[in-house]
Tab-separated table of C-alpha atoms in Angstrom:
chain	number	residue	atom	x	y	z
A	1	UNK	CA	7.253	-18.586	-63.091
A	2	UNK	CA	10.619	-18.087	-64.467
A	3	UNK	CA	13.280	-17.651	-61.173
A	4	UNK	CA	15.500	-14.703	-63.229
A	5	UNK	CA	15.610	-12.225	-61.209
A	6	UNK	CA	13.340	-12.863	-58.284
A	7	UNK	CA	14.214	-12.211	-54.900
A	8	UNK	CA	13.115	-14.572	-51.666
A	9	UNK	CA	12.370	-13.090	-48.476
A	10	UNK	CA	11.546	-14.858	-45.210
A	11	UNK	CA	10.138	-12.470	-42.645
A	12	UNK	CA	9.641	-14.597	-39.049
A	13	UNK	CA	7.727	-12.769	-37.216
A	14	UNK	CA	4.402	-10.509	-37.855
A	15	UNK	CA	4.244	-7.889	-35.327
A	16	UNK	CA	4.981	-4.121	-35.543
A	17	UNK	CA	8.157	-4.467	-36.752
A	18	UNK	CA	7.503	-7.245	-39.532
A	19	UNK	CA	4.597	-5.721	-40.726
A	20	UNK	CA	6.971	-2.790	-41.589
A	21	UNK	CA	9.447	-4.207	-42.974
A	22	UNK	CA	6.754	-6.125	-45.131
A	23	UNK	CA	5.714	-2.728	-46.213
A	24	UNK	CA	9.683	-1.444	-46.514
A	25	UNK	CA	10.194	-4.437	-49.038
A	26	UNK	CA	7.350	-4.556	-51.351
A	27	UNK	CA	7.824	-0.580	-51.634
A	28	UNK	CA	11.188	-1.105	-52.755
A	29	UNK	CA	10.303	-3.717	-54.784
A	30	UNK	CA	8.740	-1.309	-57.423
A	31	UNK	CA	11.535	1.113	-57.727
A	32	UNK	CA	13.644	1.012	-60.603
A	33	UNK	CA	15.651	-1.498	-61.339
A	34	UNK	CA	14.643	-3.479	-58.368
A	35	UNK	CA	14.439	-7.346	-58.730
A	36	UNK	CA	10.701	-9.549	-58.421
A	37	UNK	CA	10.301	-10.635	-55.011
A	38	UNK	CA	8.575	-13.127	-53.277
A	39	UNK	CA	8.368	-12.391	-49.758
A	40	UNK	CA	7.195	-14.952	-47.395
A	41	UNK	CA	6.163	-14.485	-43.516
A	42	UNK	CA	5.705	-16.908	-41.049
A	43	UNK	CA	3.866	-16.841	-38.195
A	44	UNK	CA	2.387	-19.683	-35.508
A	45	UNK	CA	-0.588	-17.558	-34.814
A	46	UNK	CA	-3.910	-19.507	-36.121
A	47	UNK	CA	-5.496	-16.719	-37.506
A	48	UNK	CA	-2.077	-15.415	-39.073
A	49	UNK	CA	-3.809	-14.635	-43.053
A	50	UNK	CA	-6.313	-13.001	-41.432
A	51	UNK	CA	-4.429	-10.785	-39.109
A	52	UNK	CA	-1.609	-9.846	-41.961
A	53	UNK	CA	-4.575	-8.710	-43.940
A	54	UNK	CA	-6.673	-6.683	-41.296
A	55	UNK	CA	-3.458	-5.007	-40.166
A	56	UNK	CA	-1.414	-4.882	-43.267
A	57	UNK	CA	-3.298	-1.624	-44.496
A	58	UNK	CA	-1.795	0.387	-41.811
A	59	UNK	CA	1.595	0.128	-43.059
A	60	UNK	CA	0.898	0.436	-47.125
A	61	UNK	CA	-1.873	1.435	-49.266
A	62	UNK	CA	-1.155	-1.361	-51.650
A	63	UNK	CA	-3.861	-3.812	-53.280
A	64	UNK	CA	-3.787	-7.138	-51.889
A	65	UNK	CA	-5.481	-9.854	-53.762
A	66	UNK	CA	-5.629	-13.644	-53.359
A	67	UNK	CA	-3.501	-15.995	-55.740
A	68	UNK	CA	-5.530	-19.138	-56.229
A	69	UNK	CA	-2.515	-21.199	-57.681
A	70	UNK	CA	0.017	-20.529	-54.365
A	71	UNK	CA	-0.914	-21.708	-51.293
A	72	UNK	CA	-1.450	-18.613	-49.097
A	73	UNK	CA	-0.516	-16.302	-51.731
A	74	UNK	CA	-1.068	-13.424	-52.466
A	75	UNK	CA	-0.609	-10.301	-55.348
A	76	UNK	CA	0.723	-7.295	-53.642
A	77	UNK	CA	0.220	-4.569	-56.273
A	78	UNK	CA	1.899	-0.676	-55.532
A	79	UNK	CA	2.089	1.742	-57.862
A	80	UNK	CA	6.320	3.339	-58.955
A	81	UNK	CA	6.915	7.046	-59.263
A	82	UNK	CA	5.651	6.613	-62.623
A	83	UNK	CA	2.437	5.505	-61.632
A	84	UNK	CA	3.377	1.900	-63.408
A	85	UNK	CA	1.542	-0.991	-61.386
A	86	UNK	CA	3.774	-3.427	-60.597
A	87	UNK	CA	2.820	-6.743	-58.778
A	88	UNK	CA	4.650	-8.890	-56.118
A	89	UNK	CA	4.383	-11.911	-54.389
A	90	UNK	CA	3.343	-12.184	-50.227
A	91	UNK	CA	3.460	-15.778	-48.854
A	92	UNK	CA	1.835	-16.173	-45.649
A	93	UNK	CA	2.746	-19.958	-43.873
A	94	UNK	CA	2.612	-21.511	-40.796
A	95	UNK	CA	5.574	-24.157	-41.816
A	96	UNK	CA	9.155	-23.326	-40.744
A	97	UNK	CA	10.863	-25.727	-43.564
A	98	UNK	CA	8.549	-24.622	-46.453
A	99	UNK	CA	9.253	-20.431	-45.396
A	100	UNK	CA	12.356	-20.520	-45.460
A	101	UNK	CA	13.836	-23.563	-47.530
A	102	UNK	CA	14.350	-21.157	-50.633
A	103	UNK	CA	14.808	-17.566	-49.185
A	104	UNK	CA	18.095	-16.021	-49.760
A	105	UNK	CA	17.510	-13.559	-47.048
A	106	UNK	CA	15.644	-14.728	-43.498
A	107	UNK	CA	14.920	-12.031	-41.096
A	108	UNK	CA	13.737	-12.713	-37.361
A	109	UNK	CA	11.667	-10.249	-35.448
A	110	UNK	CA	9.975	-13.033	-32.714
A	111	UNK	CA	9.349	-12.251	-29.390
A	112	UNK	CA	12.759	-10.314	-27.761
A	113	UNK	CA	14.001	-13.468	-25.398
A	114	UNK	CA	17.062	-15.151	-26.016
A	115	UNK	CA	16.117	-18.729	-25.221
A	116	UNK	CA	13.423	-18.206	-28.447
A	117	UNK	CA	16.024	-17.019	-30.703
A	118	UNK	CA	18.627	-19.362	-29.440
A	119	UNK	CA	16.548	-22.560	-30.002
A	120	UNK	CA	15.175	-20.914	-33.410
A	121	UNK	CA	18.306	-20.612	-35.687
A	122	UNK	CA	19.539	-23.824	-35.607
A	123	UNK	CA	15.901	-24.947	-37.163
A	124	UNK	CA	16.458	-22.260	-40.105
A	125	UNK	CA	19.866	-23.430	-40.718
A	126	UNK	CA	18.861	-27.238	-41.072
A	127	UNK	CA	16.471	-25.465	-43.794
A	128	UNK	CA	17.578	-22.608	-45.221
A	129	UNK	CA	20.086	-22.458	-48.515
A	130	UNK	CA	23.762	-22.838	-47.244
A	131	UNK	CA	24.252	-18.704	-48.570
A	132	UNK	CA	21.095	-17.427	-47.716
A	133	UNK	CA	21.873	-14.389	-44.735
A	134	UNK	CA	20.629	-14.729	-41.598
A	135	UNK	CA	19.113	-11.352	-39.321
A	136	UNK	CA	18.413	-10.965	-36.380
A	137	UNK	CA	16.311	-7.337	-35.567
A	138	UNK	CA	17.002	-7.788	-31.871
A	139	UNK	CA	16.573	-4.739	-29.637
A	140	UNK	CA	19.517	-5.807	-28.380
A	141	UNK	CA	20.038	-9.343	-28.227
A	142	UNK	CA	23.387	-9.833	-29.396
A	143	UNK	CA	24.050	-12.367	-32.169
A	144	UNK	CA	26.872	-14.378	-29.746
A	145	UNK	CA	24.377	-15.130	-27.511
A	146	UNK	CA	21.096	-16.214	-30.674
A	147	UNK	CA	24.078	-18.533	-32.527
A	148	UNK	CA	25.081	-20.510	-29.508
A	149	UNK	CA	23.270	-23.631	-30.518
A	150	UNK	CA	24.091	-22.756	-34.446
A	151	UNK	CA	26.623	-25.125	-36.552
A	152	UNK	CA	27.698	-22.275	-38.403
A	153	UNK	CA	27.742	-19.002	-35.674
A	154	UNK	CA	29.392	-17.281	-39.117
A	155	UNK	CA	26.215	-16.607	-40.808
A	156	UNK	CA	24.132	-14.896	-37.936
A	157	UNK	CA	24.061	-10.760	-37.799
A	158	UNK	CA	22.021	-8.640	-35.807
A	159	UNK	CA	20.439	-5.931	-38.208
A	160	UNK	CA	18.482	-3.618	-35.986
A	161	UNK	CA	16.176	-1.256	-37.234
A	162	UNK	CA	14.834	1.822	-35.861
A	163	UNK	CA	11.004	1.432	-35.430
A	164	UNK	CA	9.018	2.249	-37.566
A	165	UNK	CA	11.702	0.458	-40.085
A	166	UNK	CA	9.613	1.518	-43.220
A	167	UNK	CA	9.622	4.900	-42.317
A	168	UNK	CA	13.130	5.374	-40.296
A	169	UNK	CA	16.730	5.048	-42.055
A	170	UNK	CA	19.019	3.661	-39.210
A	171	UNK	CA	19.998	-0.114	-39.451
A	172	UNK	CA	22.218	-0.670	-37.264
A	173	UNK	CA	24.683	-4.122	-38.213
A	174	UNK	CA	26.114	-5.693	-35.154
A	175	UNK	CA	28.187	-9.076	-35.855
A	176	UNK	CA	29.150	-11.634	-32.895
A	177	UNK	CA	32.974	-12.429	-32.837
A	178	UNK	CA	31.959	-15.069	-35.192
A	179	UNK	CA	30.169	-13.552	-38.024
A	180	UNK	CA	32.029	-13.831	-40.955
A	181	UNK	CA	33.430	-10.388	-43.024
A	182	UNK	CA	31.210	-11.562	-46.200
A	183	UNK	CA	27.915	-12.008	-44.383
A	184	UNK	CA	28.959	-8.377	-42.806
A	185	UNK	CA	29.874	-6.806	-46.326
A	186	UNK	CA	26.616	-8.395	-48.282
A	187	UNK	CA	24.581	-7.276	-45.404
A	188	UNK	CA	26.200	-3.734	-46.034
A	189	UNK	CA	25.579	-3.419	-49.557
A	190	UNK	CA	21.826	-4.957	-48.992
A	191	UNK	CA	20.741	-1.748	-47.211
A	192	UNK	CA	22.315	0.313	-49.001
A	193	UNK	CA	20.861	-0.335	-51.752
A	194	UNK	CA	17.092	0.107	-50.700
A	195	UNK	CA	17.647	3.018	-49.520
A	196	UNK	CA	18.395	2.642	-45.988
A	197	UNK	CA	21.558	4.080	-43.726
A	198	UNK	CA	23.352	1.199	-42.179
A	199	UNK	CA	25.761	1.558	-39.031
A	200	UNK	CA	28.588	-0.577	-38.488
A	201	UNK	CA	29.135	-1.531	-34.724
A	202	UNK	CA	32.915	-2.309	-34.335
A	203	UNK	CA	31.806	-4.782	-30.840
A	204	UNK	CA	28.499	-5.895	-29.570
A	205	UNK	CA	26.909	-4.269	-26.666
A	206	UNK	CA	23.700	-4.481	-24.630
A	207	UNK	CA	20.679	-2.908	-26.955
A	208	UNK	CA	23.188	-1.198	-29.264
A	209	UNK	CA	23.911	2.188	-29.746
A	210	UNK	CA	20.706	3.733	-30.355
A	211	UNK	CA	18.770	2.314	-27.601
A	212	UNK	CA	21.444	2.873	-25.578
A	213	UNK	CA	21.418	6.656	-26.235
A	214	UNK	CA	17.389	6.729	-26.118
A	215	UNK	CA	17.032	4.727	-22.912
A	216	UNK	CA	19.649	7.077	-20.973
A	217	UNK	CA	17.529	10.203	-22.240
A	218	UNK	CA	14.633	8.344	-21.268
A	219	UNK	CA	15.921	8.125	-17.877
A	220	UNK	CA	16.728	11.022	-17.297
A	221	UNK	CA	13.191	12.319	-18.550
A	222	UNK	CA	11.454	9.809	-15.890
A	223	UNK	CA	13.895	11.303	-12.984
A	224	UNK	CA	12.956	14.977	-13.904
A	225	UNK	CA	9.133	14.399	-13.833
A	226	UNK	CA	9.828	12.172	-10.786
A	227	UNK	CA	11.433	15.630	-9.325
A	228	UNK	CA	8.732	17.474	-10.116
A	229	UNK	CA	10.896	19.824	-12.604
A	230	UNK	CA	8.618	19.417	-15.015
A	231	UNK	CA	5.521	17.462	-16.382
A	232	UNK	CA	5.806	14.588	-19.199
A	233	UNK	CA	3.787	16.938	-21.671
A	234	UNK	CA	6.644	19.773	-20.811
A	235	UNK	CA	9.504	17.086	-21.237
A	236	UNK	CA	8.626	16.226	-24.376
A	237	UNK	CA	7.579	19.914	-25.911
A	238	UNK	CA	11.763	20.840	-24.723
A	239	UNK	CA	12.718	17.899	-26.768
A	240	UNK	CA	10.108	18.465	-29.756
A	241	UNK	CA	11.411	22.659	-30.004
A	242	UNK	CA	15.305	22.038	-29.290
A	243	UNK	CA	17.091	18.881	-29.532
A	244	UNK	CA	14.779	17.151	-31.454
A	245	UNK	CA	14.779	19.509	-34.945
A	246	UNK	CA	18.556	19.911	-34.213
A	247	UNK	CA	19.243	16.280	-34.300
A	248	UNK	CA	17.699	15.044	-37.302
A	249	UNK	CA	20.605	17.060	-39.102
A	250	UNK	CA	23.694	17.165	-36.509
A	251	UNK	CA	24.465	14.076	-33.660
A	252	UNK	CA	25.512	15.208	-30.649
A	253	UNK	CA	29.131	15.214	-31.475
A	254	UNK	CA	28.669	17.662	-34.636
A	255	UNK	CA	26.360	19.505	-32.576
A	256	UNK	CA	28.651	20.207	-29.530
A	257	UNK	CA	31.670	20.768	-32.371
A	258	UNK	CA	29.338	23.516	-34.064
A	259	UNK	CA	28.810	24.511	-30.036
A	260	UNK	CA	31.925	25.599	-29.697
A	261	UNK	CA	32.867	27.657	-32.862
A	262	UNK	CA	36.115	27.833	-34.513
A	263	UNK	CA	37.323	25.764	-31.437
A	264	UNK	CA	35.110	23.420	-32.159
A	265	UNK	CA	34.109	20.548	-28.728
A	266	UNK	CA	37.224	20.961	-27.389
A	267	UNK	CA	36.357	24.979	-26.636
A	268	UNK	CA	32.907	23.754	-26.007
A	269	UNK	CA	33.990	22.005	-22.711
A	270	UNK	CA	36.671	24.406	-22.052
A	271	UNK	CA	33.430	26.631	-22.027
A	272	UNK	CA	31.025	25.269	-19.827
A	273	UNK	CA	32.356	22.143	-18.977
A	274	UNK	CA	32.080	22.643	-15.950
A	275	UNK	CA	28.329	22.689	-15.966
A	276	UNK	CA	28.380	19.426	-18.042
A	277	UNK	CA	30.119	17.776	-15.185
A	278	UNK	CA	27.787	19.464	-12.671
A	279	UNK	CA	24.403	17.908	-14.751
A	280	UNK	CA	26.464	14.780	-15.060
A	281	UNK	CA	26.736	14.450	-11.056
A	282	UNK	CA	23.417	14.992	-10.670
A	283	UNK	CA	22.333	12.869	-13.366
A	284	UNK	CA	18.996	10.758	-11.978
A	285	UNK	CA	19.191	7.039	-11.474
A	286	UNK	CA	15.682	5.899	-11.361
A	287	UNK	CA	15.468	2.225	-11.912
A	288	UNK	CA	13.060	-0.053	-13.383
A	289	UNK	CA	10.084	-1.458	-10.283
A	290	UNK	CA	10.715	1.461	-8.147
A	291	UNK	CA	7.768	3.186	-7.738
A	292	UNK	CA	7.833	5.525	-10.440
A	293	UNK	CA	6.229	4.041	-13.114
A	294	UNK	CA	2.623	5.010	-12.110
A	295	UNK	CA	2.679	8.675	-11.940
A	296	UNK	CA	4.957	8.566	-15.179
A	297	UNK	CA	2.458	5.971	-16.951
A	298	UNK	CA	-0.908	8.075	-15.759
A	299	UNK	CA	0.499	11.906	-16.966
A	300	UNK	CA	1.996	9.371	-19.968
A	301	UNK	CA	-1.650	8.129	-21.065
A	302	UNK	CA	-3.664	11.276	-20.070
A	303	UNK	CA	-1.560	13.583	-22.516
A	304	UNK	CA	-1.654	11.263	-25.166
A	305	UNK	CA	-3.722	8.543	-25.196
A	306	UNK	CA	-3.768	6.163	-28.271
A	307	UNK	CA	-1.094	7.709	-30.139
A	308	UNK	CA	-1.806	8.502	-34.202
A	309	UNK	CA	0.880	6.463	-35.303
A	310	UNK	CA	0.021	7.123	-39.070
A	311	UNK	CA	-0.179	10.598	-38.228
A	312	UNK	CA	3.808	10.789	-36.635
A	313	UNK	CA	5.099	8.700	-39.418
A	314	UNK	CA	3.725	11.084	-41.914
A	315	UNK	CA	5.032	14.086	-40.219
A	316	UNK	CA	8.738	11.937	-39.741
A	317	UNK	CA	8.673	11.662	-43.051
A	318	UNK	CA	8.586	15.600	-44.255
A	319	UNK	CA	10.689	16.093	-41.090
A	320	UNK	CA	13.629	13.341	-42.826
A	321	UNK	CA	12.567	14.779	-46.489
A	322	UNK	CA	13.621	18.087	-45.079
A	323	UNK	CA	16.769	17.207	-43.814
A	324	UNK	CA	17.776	15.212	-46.189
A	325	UNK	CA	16.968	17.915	-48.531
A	326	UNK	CA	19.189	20.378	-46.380
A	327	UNK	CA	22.229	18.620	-46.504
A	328	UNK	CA	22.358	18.097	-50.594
């Protein structure tokens, strides 16, 4: 197989989130102009082929055939927007050295503990090329903390996506105090160009930005059905019929400077700040092991169940085609 062109992938990790970014790459892979790629994903589980194919159909409707002259190969065959069938290469292996000894880029989604990803990177960066770029998809996990034991804490960046990452834009990039401005600016231009939104994080900070924002909503959401204000199904119809629709176009920032008219935030809060402060004061500060959890978990699982996943990604997707469409 000639090497022009062809792009290496190491993917460590095949849970939720490497499954879809599995998907995320071999769909870009058939867009114009796109290189080949050969996209490998390691995985200690035993039964690792089988599971990738059982589960992979979730995530893509492409054809997956076996190659009988790589070991664990396989043909991953999607149709463009031109209905052109294009074929790529999926590498499923059980061998640190051999996944990633030729991948230019080596992303990590392993179980979300530090002393894992700590004691992994220095074993990729015995093996890996000396330019391949190193990512972390952390939760928030900072990359100061994975590169401790590394020889080279310069190549390491967190690249956190929002989940599911083959459906949602956000990546946020997160360097350590060590990561080095070209690992930052080729990790830029990488998501860019398939597609994706990436967000610069000037520091590191405990699960990032988005989490950050999600988890205090979150909290508040527990605190309010822990009040008995309102049920979880009720919580979640406010957010689905208000903030939800108006946030997939405006953040809160260049919703609350819309808020306020021609005087924009500042006559927002000049408004009704004083309510702001008054919610902020009473803000809830329910804590994790506190007793909560099973009345929140019970309405949580009798609303809902087993949640159509396929069925919410489809609907995200008309819901980010629309806005997307709105603001061209």
């Amino acid at each position: 197989m000639s090497q022009d062109n062809l792009l290496r992938i190491t993917l460590i990790g095949a849970g939720t989130i490497g499954l879809s970014f599995l998907a995320l790459h071999f769909q870009h892979a058939v867009s114009p102009g796109a290189p080949r790629l050969e996209l490998t994903i390691l995985d200690s589980r035993p039964d690792i082929e089988e599971y990738v194919l059982k589960t992979l159909p979730a995530y893509t409707d492409a054809e997956i055939t076996k190659r009988a002259d790589v070991a664990g190969g396989y043909d991953v065959t999607l149709r463009d927007l031109r209905e052109r069938v294009t074929s790529n290469t999926l590498i499923v292996d059980r061998n640190l050295k051999s996944a990633v000894s030729k991948a230019s880029i080596i992303q990590e989604q392993g179980p979300e503990n530090a002393a894992f990803k700590t004691a992994l990177w220095p074993k990729v960066e015995q093996h890996c090329p000396p330019d391949a770029l190193l990512w972390s998809s952390t939760s928030g996990i900072c990359a100061s903390t994975q590169s401790t034991d590394m020889k080279d804490r310069s190549r390491l960046i967190a690249a956190h996506p929002w989940n599911p990452p083959y459906v949602m834009p956000l990546i946020e990039v997160v360097p350590s105090p060590h990561t080095s401005p070209e690992v930052i600016s080729r990790t830029m231009e990488f998501w860019k160009g398939m597609g994706k939104v990436p967000v610069f994080l000037q520091k590191e900070t405990t699960g990032f930005v988005g989490n950050r924002l999600a988890f205090a909503l979150l909290r508040e959401a527990i605190h309010l059905v822990n009040e008995g204000v309102a049920s979880v199904e009720d919580i979640d119809s406010v957010m689905e019929n208000s903030l939800g629709p108006r946030w997939a176009i405006s953040g809160p920032f260049k919703s609350y400077q819309a808020g306020g008219g021609e005087g924009g935030i500042k006559a927002f809060f000049k408004n009704i700040g004083g309510t702001v402060q008054a919610c902020w004061d009473d803000a809830g500060r329910v804590n994790v092991g506190e007793g909560w959890e099973k009345e929140i978990y019970n309405q949580t699982k009798a609303a809902y169940g087993v949640v159509d996943t396929k069925g919410r990604d489809a609907k995200t997707r008309r819901v980010l085609d629309a806005a997307r469409s709105s603001v061209e």
